[in-house]
């Protein structure tokens, strides 16, 4: 699947037939890996995706990724790559500390990929990659104090403070594991109770609806369908969304108190119901914030392109 695009997705004024200087970027996922060529201004020149061969094992997956990067770099005539990975990623050392979705633990990924491809490159966390993209070329442009919060299978945040993206050896931004009163004593996969993620992620929303209605989890609609039902005034769905929005507001208020964010960008699959839950979060801010800087709450702009664009921008920033 190959495309050619416009800001965040186009050639930004390149003449037809021109090929701007790019890096090869990859956004590794448990099901698919997205690839693209990214210019220094964050333009995604072209993109495609391949199924991620998890069944090859940890070493085989590294080798496959290296083959994909090397092939694309040779075709494009470029010498640098940027890769984003889910899990805990130490960007400074290029180490994937833990990525259970792809079976990696303490993998010196940047070093291995450079050895296997003969290219220079960087490795970053997928949420920070998406956050960097939204900050540089998306909904966070012009802001130096920012949280970008993708809400999908899990919940995390890319946090920018005074124009610096926080990393903390890969541990920064795990907002989904802030305990919030609205989640009660629900047990999280991380082992804690009451984490934001248990009620505000995509699976958390579905589980909450299942608990409230008593139907089988397999019969619970997707977040997109739940959003449509909320717009139609379905009271059961609205109560679930209100709980999730309250939990999100509680976690965001903690983050805003710590980081002084002036804008919060909401992305990920659940952002499709932004128009439903955002007014509820705003109302919570109105009721509870006192001295804190009140941030604007906006939807992400780059969608599924954010990870690969951010991986490319990370590679470009490493050479500046």
PDB file of C-alpha atoms in Angstrom, residues 50-317:
ATOM      1  CA  UNK A  50       3.810  -4.548   6.057  1.00  0.00           C
ATOM      2  CA  UNK A  51       2.481  -7.193   8.464  1.00  0.00           C
ATOM      3  CA  UNK A  52       4.782  -7.408  11.477  1.00  0.00           C
ATOM      4  CA  UNK A  53       6.201 -10.973  11.588  1.00  0.00           C
ATOM      5  CA  UNK A  54       5.953 -11.521  15.343  1.00  0.00           C
ATOM      6  CA  UNK A  55       6.249 -15.280  14.764  1.00  0.00           C
ATOM      7  CA  UNK A  56       9.904 -14.853  13.767  1.00  0.00           C
ATOM      8  CA  UNK A  57      10.836 -14.291  17.398  1.00  0.00           C
ATOM      9  CA  UNK A  58      12.830 -11.448  18.943  1.00  0.00           C
ATOM     10  CA  UNK A  59      15.996 -11.908  16.863  1.00  0.00           C
ATOM     11  CA  UNK A  60      14.143 -12.673  13.650  1.00  0.00           C
ATOM     12  CA  UNK A  61      12.048  -9.544  14.038  1.00  0.00           C
ATOM     13  CA  UNK A  62      15.165  -7.375  14.363  1.00  0.00           C
ATOM     14  CA  UNK A  63      16.600  -8.977  11.227  1.00  0.00           C
ATOM     15  CA  UNK A  64      13.357  -8.461   9.315  1.00  0.00           C
ATOM     16  CA  UNK A  65      13.188  -4.798  10.335  1.00  0.00           C
ATOM     17  CA  UNK A  66      16.802  -4.278   9.274  1.00  0.00           C
ATOM     18  CA  UNK A  67      16.072  -5.858   5.872  1.00  0.00           C
ATOM     19  CA  UNK A  68      13.067  -3.589   5.365  1.00  0.00           C
ATOM     20  CA  UNK A  69      15.000  -0.460   6.320  1.00  0.00           C
ATOM     21  CA  UNK A  70      18.012  -1.334   4.171  1.00  0.00           C
ATOM     22  CA  UNK A  71      15.871  -2.123   1.123  1.00  0.00           C
ATOM     23  CA  UNK A  72      13.931   1.123   1.368  1.00  0.00           C
ATOM     24  CA  UNK A  73      17.055   3.177   2.031  1.00  0.00           C
ATOM     25  CA  UNK A  74      18.737   1.722  -1.040  1.00  0.00           C
ATOM     26  CA  UNK A  75      15.699   2.454  -3.208  1.00  0.00           C
ATOM     27  CA  UNK A  76      15.441   6.025  -1.927  1.00  0.00           C
ATOM     28  CA  UNK A  77      19.180   6.705  -1.839  1.00  0.00           C
ATOM     29  CA  UNK A  78      19.222   7.766   1.814  1.00  0.00           C
ATOM     30  CA  UNK A  79      21.600   6.877   4.636  1.00  0.00           C
ATOM     31  CA  UNK A  80      19.603   7.361   7.847  1.00  0.00           C
ATOM     32  CA  UNK A  81      16.622   5.743   9.570  1.00  0.00           C
ATOM     33  CA  UNK A  82      14.314   6.448  12.482  1.00  0.00           C
ATOM     34  CA  UNK A  83      12.282   3.729  14.208  1.00  0.00           C
ATOM     35  CA  UNK A  84       9.507   4.015  16.788  1.00  0.00           C
ATOM     36  CA  UNK A  85       8.678   1.080  19.061  1.00  0.00           C
ATOM     37  CA  UNK A  86       5.974   0.425  21.698  1.00  0.00           C
ATOM     38  CA  UNK A  87       7.050  -0.269  25.284  1.00  0.00           C
ATOM     39  CA  UNK A  88       9.799   1.260  27.407  1.00  0.00           C
ATOM     40  CA  UNK A  89      12.474   2.782  25.168  1.00  0.00           C
ATOM     41  CA  UNK A  90      15.705   4.463  26.318  1.00  0.00           C
ATOM     42  CA  UNK A  91      16.217   6.814  23.374  1.00  0.00           C
ATOM     43  CA  UNK A  92      19.573   8.155  24.553  1.00  0.00           C
ATOM     44  CA  UNK A  93      21.156   4.683  24.436  1.00  0.00           C
ATOM     45  CA  UNK A  94      18.951   3.272  21.693  1.00  0.00           C
ATOM     46  CA  UNK A  95      17.768   0.418  23.913  1.00  0.00           C
ATOM     47  CA  UNK A  96      14.324  -1.165  23.969  1.00  0.00           C
ATOM     48  CA  UNK A  97      14.060  -1.886  27.678  1.00  0.00           C
ATOM     49  CA  UNK A  98      10.786  -3.764  27.400  1.00  0.00           C
ATOM     50  CA  UNK A  99       8.360  -4.207  24.522  1.00  0.00           C
ATOM     51  CA  UNK A 100       6.078  -7.145  25.343  1.00  0.00           C
ATOM     52  CA  UNK A 101       3.952  -6.743  22.204  1.00  0.00           C
ATOM     53  CA  UNK A 102       6.941  -7.671  20.029  1.00  0.00           C
ATOM     54  CA  UNK A 103       8.889  -9.851  22.479  1.00  0.00           C
ATOM     55  CA  UNK A 104      11.856  -7.557  23.102  1.00  0.00           C
ATOM     56  CA  UNK A 105      13.638  -6.998  26.406  1.00  0.00           C
ATOM     57  CA  UNK A 106      16.902  -5.083  26.853  1.00  0.00           C
ATOM     58  CA  UNK A 107      17.514  -5.065  23.089  1.00  0.00           C
ATOM     59  CA  UNK A 108      20.188  -2.643  21.871  1.00  0.00           C
ATOM     60  CA  UNK A 109      18.020  -1.971  18.858  1.00  0.00           C
ATOM     61  CA  UNK A 110      19.707   1.116  17.459  1.00  0.00           C
ATOM     62  CA  UNK A 111      23.132  -0.540  17.540  1.00  0.00           C
ATOM     63  CA  UNK A 112      21.851  -3.789  16.024  1.00  0.00           C
ATOM     64  CA  UNK A 113      19.992  -2.043  13.206  1.00  0.00           C
ATOM     65  CA  UNK A 114      23.002   0.111  12.378  1.00  0.00           C
ATOM     66  CA  UNK A 115      25.229  -2.969  12.241  1.00  0.00           C
ATOM     67  CA  UNK A 116      22.801  -4.911  10.061  1.00  0.00           C
ATOM     68  CA  UNK A 117      21.938  -2.081   7.656  1.00  0.00           C
ATOM     69  CA  UNK A 118      25.143  -0.043   7.500  1.00  0.00           C
ATOM     70  CA  UNK A 119      22.989   3.045   8.098  1.00  0.00           C
ATOM     71  CA  UNK A 120      22.957   5.625  10.883  1.00  0.00           C
ATOM     72  CA  UNK A 121      19.751   5.845  12.850  1.00  0.00           C
ATOM     73  CA  UNK A 122      17.696   6.395  15.969  1.00  0.00           C
ATOM     74  CA  UNK A 123      15.125   4.523  18.035  1.00  0.00           C
ATOM     75  CA  UNK A 124      12.273   6.181  19.925  1.00  0.00           C
ATOM     76  CA  UNK A 125       9.078   5.302  21.771  1.00  0.00           C
ATOM     77  CA  UNK A 126       5.913   5.221  19.644  1.00  0.00           C
ATOM     78  CA  UNK A 127       3.980   7.652  21.847  1.00  0.00           C
ATOM     79  CA  UNK A 128       6.892  10.101  21.987  1.00  0.00           C
ATOM     80  CA  UNK A 129       7.245   9.767  18.219  1.00  0.00           C
ATOM     81  CA  UNK A 130       3.594  10.669  17.736  1.00  0.00           C
ATOM     82  CA  UNK A 131       3.910  13.442  20.294  1.00  0.00           C
ATOM     83  CA  UNK A 132       6.954  14.880  18.567  1.00  0.00           C
ATOM     84  CA  UNK A 133       5.065  14.877  15.258  1.00  0.00           C
ATOM     85  CA  UNK A 134       1.993  16.614  16.694  1.00  0.00           C
ATOM     86  CA  UNK A 135       4.253  19.131  18.445  1.00  0.00           C
ATOM     87  CA  UNK A 136       6.330  19.947  15.379  1.00  0.00           C
ATOM     88  CA  UNK A 137       3.811  19.755  12.526  1.00  0.00           C
ATOM     89  CA  UNK A 138       0.383  18.999  14.017  1.00  0.00           C
ATOM     90  CA  UNK A 139      -1.970  20.221  16.718  1.00  0.00           C
ATOM     91  CA  UNK A 140       0.825  21.294  19.059  1.00  0.00           C
ATOM     92  CA  UNK A 141       2.655  23.691  16.742  1.00  0.00           C
ATOM     93  CA  UNK A 142       3.787  26.889  18.493  1.00  0.00           C
ATOM     94  CA  UNK A 143       3.449  25.525  22.042  1.00  0.00           C
ATOM     95  CA  UNK A 144       6.408  24.879  24.363  1.00  0.00           C
ATOM     96  CA  UNK A 145       4.416  23.239  27.192  1.00  0.00           C
ATOM     97  CA  UNK A 146       2.315  20.440  25.876  1.00  0.00           C
ATOM     98  CA  UNK A 147       0.850  16.997  26.542  1.00  0.00           C
ATOM     99  CA  UNK A 148      -0.019  14.743  23.627  1.00  0.00           C
ATOM    100  CA  UNK A 149      -2.214  11.906  24.889  1.00  0.00           C
ATOM    101  CA  UNK A 150      -3.059   9.067  22.480  1.00  0.00           C
ATOM    102  CA  UNK A 151      -5.920   6.937  23.803  1.00  0.00           C
ATOM    103  CA  UNK A 152      -6.157   3.529  22.196  1.00  0.00           C
ATOM    104  CA  UNK A 153      -5.385   0.055  23.522  1.00  0.00           C
ATOM    105  CA  UNK A 154      -3.555   1.880  26.299  1.00  0.00           C
ATOM    106  CA  UNK A 155      -3.111   5.469  27.436  1.00  0.00           C
ATOM    107  CA  UNK A 156       0.203   7.329  27.594  1.00  0.00           C
ATOM    108  CA  UNK A 157       1.482  10.863  27.061  1.00  0.00           C
ATOM    109  CA  UNK A 158       4.283  12.648  25.304  1.00  0.00           C
ATOM    110  CA  UNK A 159       5.156  15.569  27.571  1.00  0.00           C
ATOM    111  CA  UNK A 160       6.910  18.738  26.410  1.00  0.00           C
ATOM    112  CA  UNK A 161       8.141  21.177  29.080  1.00  0.00           C
ATOM    113  CA  UNK A 162       9.879  24.440  28.164  1.00  0.00           C
ATOM    114  CA  UNK A 163      10.432  23.157  24.643  1.00  0.00           C
ATOM    115  CA  UNK A 164      11.999  19.863  25.743  1.00  0.00           C
ATOM    116  CA  UNK A 165      10.406  16.462  25.184  1.00  0.00           C
ATOM    117  CA  UNK A 166      10.693  14.521  28.447  1.00  0.00           C
ATOM    118  CA  UNK A 167      12.210  11.025  28.214  1.00  0.00           C
ATOM    119  CA  UNK A 168      13.545   9.978  31.663  1.00  0.00           C
ATOM    120  CA  UNK A 169      15.344   6.912  30.241  1.00  0.00           C
ATOM    121  CA  UNK A 170      12.065   5.851  28.663  1.00  0.00           C
ATOM    122  CA  UNK A 171       9.833   6.066  31.737  1.00  0.00           C
ATOM    123  CA  UNK A 172       8.279   9.513  31.269  1.00  0.00           C
ATOM    124  CA  UNK A 173       4.644  10.030  30.354  1.00  0.00           C
ATOM    125  CA  UNK A 174       2.900   6.889  31.646  1.00  0.00           C
ATOM    126  CA  UNK A 175      -0.242   8.851  32.436  1.00  0.00           C
ATOM    127  CA  UNK A 176      -2.418   5.794  31.844  1.00  0.00           C
ATOM    128  CA  UNK A 177      -1.138   4.347  35.100  1.00  0.00           C
ATOM    129  CA  UNK A 178      -2.017   7.307  37.281  1.00  0.00           C
ATOM    130  CA  UNK A 179      -4.579   6.025  39.814  1.00  0.00           C
ATOM    131  CA  UNK A 180      -7.789   8.039  39.578  1.00  0.00           C
ATOM    132  CA  UNK A 181     -10.845   7.995  41.885  1.00  0.00           C
ATOM    133  CA  UNK A 182     -13.251   7.441  38.973  1.00  0.00           C
ATOM    134  CA  UNK A 183     -11.660   4.045  38.225  1.00  0.00           C
ATOM    135  CA  UNK A 184     -12.346   2.760  41.738  1.00  0.00           C
ATOM    136  CA  UNK A 185     -10.525  -0.451  42.606  1.00  0.00           C
ATOM    137  CA  UNK A 186     -10.465  -1.892  39.077  1.00  0.00           C
ATOM    138  CA  UNK A 187      -7.335  -4.010  38.656  1.00  0.00           C
ATOM    139  CA  UNK A 188      -5.008  -2.919  35.863  1.00  0.00           C
ATOM    140  CA  UNK A 189      -2.790  -5.198  33.774  1.00  0.00           C
ATOM    141  CA  UNK A 190       0.192  -3.407  35.297  1.00  0.00           C
ATOM    142  CA  UNK A 191      -0.701  -4.809  38.736  1.00  0.00           C
ATOM    143  CA  UNK A 192      -1.976  -1.564  40.254  1.00  0.00           C
ATOM    144  CA  UNK A 193      -5.603  -0.737  40.956  1.00  0.00           C
ATOM    145  CA  UNK A 194      -7.616   2.219  39.743  1.00  0.00           C
ATOM    146  CA  UNK A 195      -5.418   3.205  36.788  1.00  0.00           C
ATOM    147  CA  UNK A 196      -6.828   5.639  34.230  1.00  0.00           C
ATOM    148  CA  UNK A 197      -6.283   3.016  31.536  1.00  0.00           C
ATOM    149  CA  UNK A 198      -8.799   0.622  33.113  1.00  0.00           C
ATOM    150  CA  UNK A 199     -11.747   2.871  32.210  1.00  0.00           C
ATOM    151  CA  UNK A 200     -10.579   5.364  29.563  1.00  0.00           C
ATOM    152  CA  UNK A 201      -8.682   3.220  27.037  1.00  0.00           C
ATOM    153  CA  UNK A 202     -10.542   1.486  24.199  1.00  0.00           C
ATOM    154  CA  UNK A 203     -10.615  -1.893  26.016  1.00  0.00           C
ATOM    155  CA  UNK A 204     -11.343  -0.081  29.298  1.00  0.00           C
ATOM    156  CA  UNK A 205     -14.409   1.616  27.835  1.00  0.00           C
ATOM    157  CA  UNK A 206     -15.713  -1.649  26.439  1.00  0.00           C
ATOM    158  CA  UNK A 207     -15.113  -3.491  29.725  1.00  0.00           C
ATOM    159  CA  UNK A 208     -16.836  -0.730  31.695  1.00  0.00           C
ATOM    160  CA  UNK A 209     -19.865  -0.931  29.383  1.00  0.00           C
ATOM    161  CA  UNK A 210     -19.922  -4.721  29.784  1.00  0.00           C
ATOM    162  CA  UNK A 211     -19.838  -4.453  33.583  1.00  0.00           C
ATOM    163  CA  UNK A 212     -22.571  -1.807  33.608  1.00  0.00           C
ATOM    164  CA  UNK A 213     -24.892  -3.678  31.220  1.00  0.00           C
ATOM    165  CA  UNK A 214     -24.126  -7.315  32.023  1.00  0.00           C
ATOM    166  CA  UNK A 215     -23.798  -8.345  28.374  1.00  0.00           C
ATOM    167  CA  UNK A 216     -20.975 -10.527  27.059  1.00  0.00           C
ATOM    168  CA  UNK A 217     -17.784  -8.621  26.332  1.00  0.00           C
ATOM    169  CA  UNK A 218     -17.767 -10.020  22.788  1.00  0.00           C
ATOM    170  CA  UNK A 219     -21.085  -8.254  22.184  1.00  0.00           C
ATOM    171  CA  UNK A 220     -19.884  -4.833  23.354  1.00  0.00           C
ATOM    172  CA  UNK A 221     -19.643  -2.367  20.441  1.00  0.00           C
ATOM    173  CA  UNK A 222     -16.420  -0.660  19.412  1.00  0.00           C
ATOM    174  CA  UNK A 223     -15.635   2.810  20.812  1.00  0.00           C
ATOM    175  CA  UNK A 224     -16.718   4.271  17.455  1.00  0.00           C
ATOM    176  CA  UNK A 225     -20.165   2.688  17.753  1.00  0.00           C
ATOM    177  CA  UNK A 226     -20.395   3.695  21.411  1.00  0.00           C
ATOM    178  CA  UNK A 227     -19.629   7.273  20.348  1.00  0.00           C
ATOM    179  CA  UNK A 228     -22.451   7.199  17.788  1.00  0.00           C
ATOM    180  CA  UNK A 229     -24.862   5.890  20.410  1.00  0.00           C
ATOM    181  CA  UNK A 230     -23.776   8.612  22.827  1.00  0.00           C
ATOM    182  CA  UNK A 231     -24.493  11.237  20.162  1.00  0.00           C
ATOM    183  CA  UNK A 232     -27.943   9.689  19.764  1.00  0.00           C
ATOM    184  CA  UNK A 233     -28.568  10.109  23.488  1.00  0.00           C
ATOM    185  CA  UNK A 234     -28.160   6.488  24.678  1.00  0.00           C
ATOM    186  CA  UNK A 235     -28.175   6.934  28.473  1.00  0.00           C
ATOM    187  CA  UNK A 236     -26.240   3.746  29.268  1.00  0.00           C
ATOM    188  CA  UNK A 237     -23.453   4.759  26.912  1.00  0.00           C
ATOM    189  CA  UNK A 238     -23.448   8.327  28.197  1.00  0.00           C
ATOM    190  CA  UNK A 239     -22.922   7.124  31.772  1.00  0.00           C
ATOM    191  CA  UNK A 240     -19.934   5.056  30.643  1.00  0.00           C
ATOM    192  CA  UNK A 241     -18.473   7.978  28.688  1.00  0.00           C
ATOM    193  CA  UNK A 242     -19.017  10.283  31.682  1.00  0.00           C
ATOM    194  CA  UNK A 243     -17.023   7.920  33.907  1.00  0.00           C
ATOM    195  CA  UNK A 244     -14.204   7.707  31.354  1.00  0.00           C
ATOM    196  CA  UNK A 245     -14.195  11.489  30.865  1.00  0.00           C
ATOM    197  CA  UNK A 246     -14.097  12.073  34.625  1.00  0.00           C
ATOM    198  CA  UNK A 247     -11.168   9.661  34.952  1.00  0.00           C
ATOM    199  CA  UNK A 248      -9.355  11.377  32.069  1.00  0.00           C
ATOM    200  CA  UNK A 249      -9.971  14.791  33.606  1.00  0.00           C
ATOM    201  CA  UNK A 250      -8.599  13.613  36.967  1.00  0.00           C
ATOM    202  CA  UNK A 251      -5.419  12.220  35.399  1.00  0.00           C
ATOM    203  CA  UNK A 252      -4.922  15.244  33.152  1.00  0.00           C
ATOM    204  CA  UNK A 253      -5.341  17.632  36.074  1.00  0.00           C
ATOM    205  CA  UNK A 254      -2.514  15.781  37.852  1.00  0.00           C
ATOM    206  CA  UNK A 255      -0.329  16.062  34.764  1.00  0.00           C
ATOM    207  CA  UNK A 256      -1.181  19.736  34.260  1.00  0.00           C
ATOM    208  CA  UNK A 257      -0.402  20.489  37.905  1.00  0.00           C
ATOM    209  CA  UNK A 258       3.017  18.854  37.501  1.00  0.00           C
ATOM    210  CA  UNK A 259       3.957  20.127  34.043  1.00  0.00           C
ATOM    211  CA  UNK A 260       2.037  23.379  33.524  1.00  0.00           C
ATOM    212  CA  UNK A 261       0.808  22.269  30.101  1.00  0.00           C
ATOM    213  CA  UNK A 262      -0.817  25.020  28.051  1.00  0.00           C
ATOM    214  CA  UNK A 263      -2.327  22.637  25.518  1.00  0.00           C
ATOM    215  CA  UNK A 264      -3.466  19.007  25.678  1.00  0.00           C
ATOM    216  CA  UNK A 265      -3.748  17.119  22.386  1.00  0.00           C
ATOM    217  CA  UNK A 266      -5.925  14.006  22.407  1.00  0.00           C
ATOM    218  CA  UNK A 267      -5.195  11.341  19.789  1.00  0.00           C
ATOM    219  CA  UNK A 268      -5.537   7.606  19.285  1.00  0.00           C
ATOM    220  CA  UNK A 269      -8.572   5.547  18.370  1.00  0.00           C
ATOM    221  CA  UNK A 270     -10.754   6.860  21.185  1.00  0.00           C
ATOM    222  CA  UNK A 271     -10.200  10.434  19.956  1.00  0.00           C
ATOM    223  CA  UNK A 272     -12.969   9.654  17.455  1.00  0.00           C
ATOM    224  CA  UNK A 273     -15.388  10.452  20.282  1.00  0.00           C
ATOM    225  CA  UNK A 274     -13.540  13.693  21.182  1.00  0.00           C
ATOM    226  CA  UNK A 275     -16.672  15.772  20.565  1.00  0.00           C
ATOM    227  CA  UNK A 276     -18.549  13.613  23.086  1.00  0.00           C
ATOM    228  CA  UNK A 277     -16.123  13.519  26.011  1.00  0.00           C
ATOM    229  CA  UNK A 278     -14.155  16.765  25.595  1.00  0.00           C
ATOM    230  CA  UNK A 279     -16.961  19.011  26.969  1.00  0.00           C
ATOM    231  CA  UNK A 280     -17.155  16.735  30.020  1.00  0.00           C
ATOM    232  CA  UNK A 281     -13.412  17.051  30.630  1.00  0.00           C
ATOM    233  CA  UNK A 282     -13.620  20.820  30.153  1.00  0.00           C
ATOM    234  CA  UNK A 283     -16.453  20.982  32.687  1.00  0.00           C
ATOM    235  CA  UNK A 284     -14.348  19.019  35.180  1.00  0.00           C
ATOM    236  CA  UNK A 285     -11.491  21.491  34.671  1.00  0.00           C
ATOM    237  CA  UNK A 286     -13.892  24.377  35.318  1.00  0.00           C
ATOM    238  CA  UNK A 287     -15.065  22.800  38.562  1.00  0.00           C
ATOM    239  CA  UNK A 288     -11.713  21.733  40.000  1.00  0.00           C
ATOM    240  CA  UNK A 289      -8.842  23.898  38.780  1.00  0.00           C
ATOM    241  CA  UNK A 290      -7.782  26.789  40.962  1.00  0.00           C
ATOM    242  CA  UNK A 291      -4.200  28.017  40.548  1.00  0.00           C
ATOM    243  CA  UNK A 292      -3.282  25.715  37.651  1.00  0.00           C
ATOM    244  CA  UNK A 293      -2.803  27.051  34.151  1.00  0.00           C
ATOM    245  CA  UNK A 294      -5.956  26.116  32.258  1.00  0.00           C
ATOM    246  CA  UNK A 295      -4.936  24.352  29.037  1.00  0.00           C
ATOM    247  CA  UNK A 296      -6.786  24.184  25.769  1.00  0.00           C
ATOM    248  CA  UNK A 297      -8.014  20.696  24.872  1.00  0.00           C
ATOM    249  CA  UNK A 298      -7.764  19.872  21.155  1.00  0.00           C
ATOM    250  CA  UNK A 299      -7.927  16.769  18.929  1.00  0.00           C
ATOM    251  CA  UNK A 300      -4.799  15.451  17.225  1.00  0.00           C
ATOM    252  CA  UNK A 301      -4.322  16.288  13.558  1.00  0.00           C
ATOM    253  CA  UNK A 302      -2.023  13.630  12.131  1.00  0.00           C
ATOM    254  CA  UNK A 303      -3.941  10.468  12.934  1.00  0.00           C
ATOM    255  CA  UNK A 304      -2.215   7.215  12.032  1.00  0.00           C
ATOM    256  CA  UNK A 305       0.629   9.108  10.309  1.00  0.00           C
ATOM    257  CA  UNK A 306       1.948  10.548  13.576  1.00  0.00           C
ATOM    258  CA  UNK A 307       4.172   7.624  14.582  1.00  0.00           C
ATOM    259  CA  UNK A 308       6.074   7.310  11.327  1.00  0.00           C
ATOM    260  CA  UNK A 309       6.411  11.103  10.945  1.00  0.00           C
ATOM    261  CA  UNK A 310       7.714  11.349  14.515  1.00  0.00           C
ATOM    262  CA  UNK A 311      10.185   8.518  13.975  1.00  0.00           C
ATOM    263  CA  UNK A 312      11.545  10.410  10.984  1.00  0.00           C
ATOM    264  CA  UNK A 313      11.738  13.709  12.860  1.00  0.00           C
ATOM    265  CA  UNK A 314      13.647  11.982  15.673  1.00  0.00           C
ATOM    266  CA  UNK A 315      16.224  10.821  13.139  1.00  0.00           C
ATOM    267  CA  UNK A 316      16.531  14.325  11.679  1.00  0.00           C
ATOM    268  CA  UNK A 317      16.912  15.954  15.109  1.00  0.00           C
TER     269      UNK A 317
END
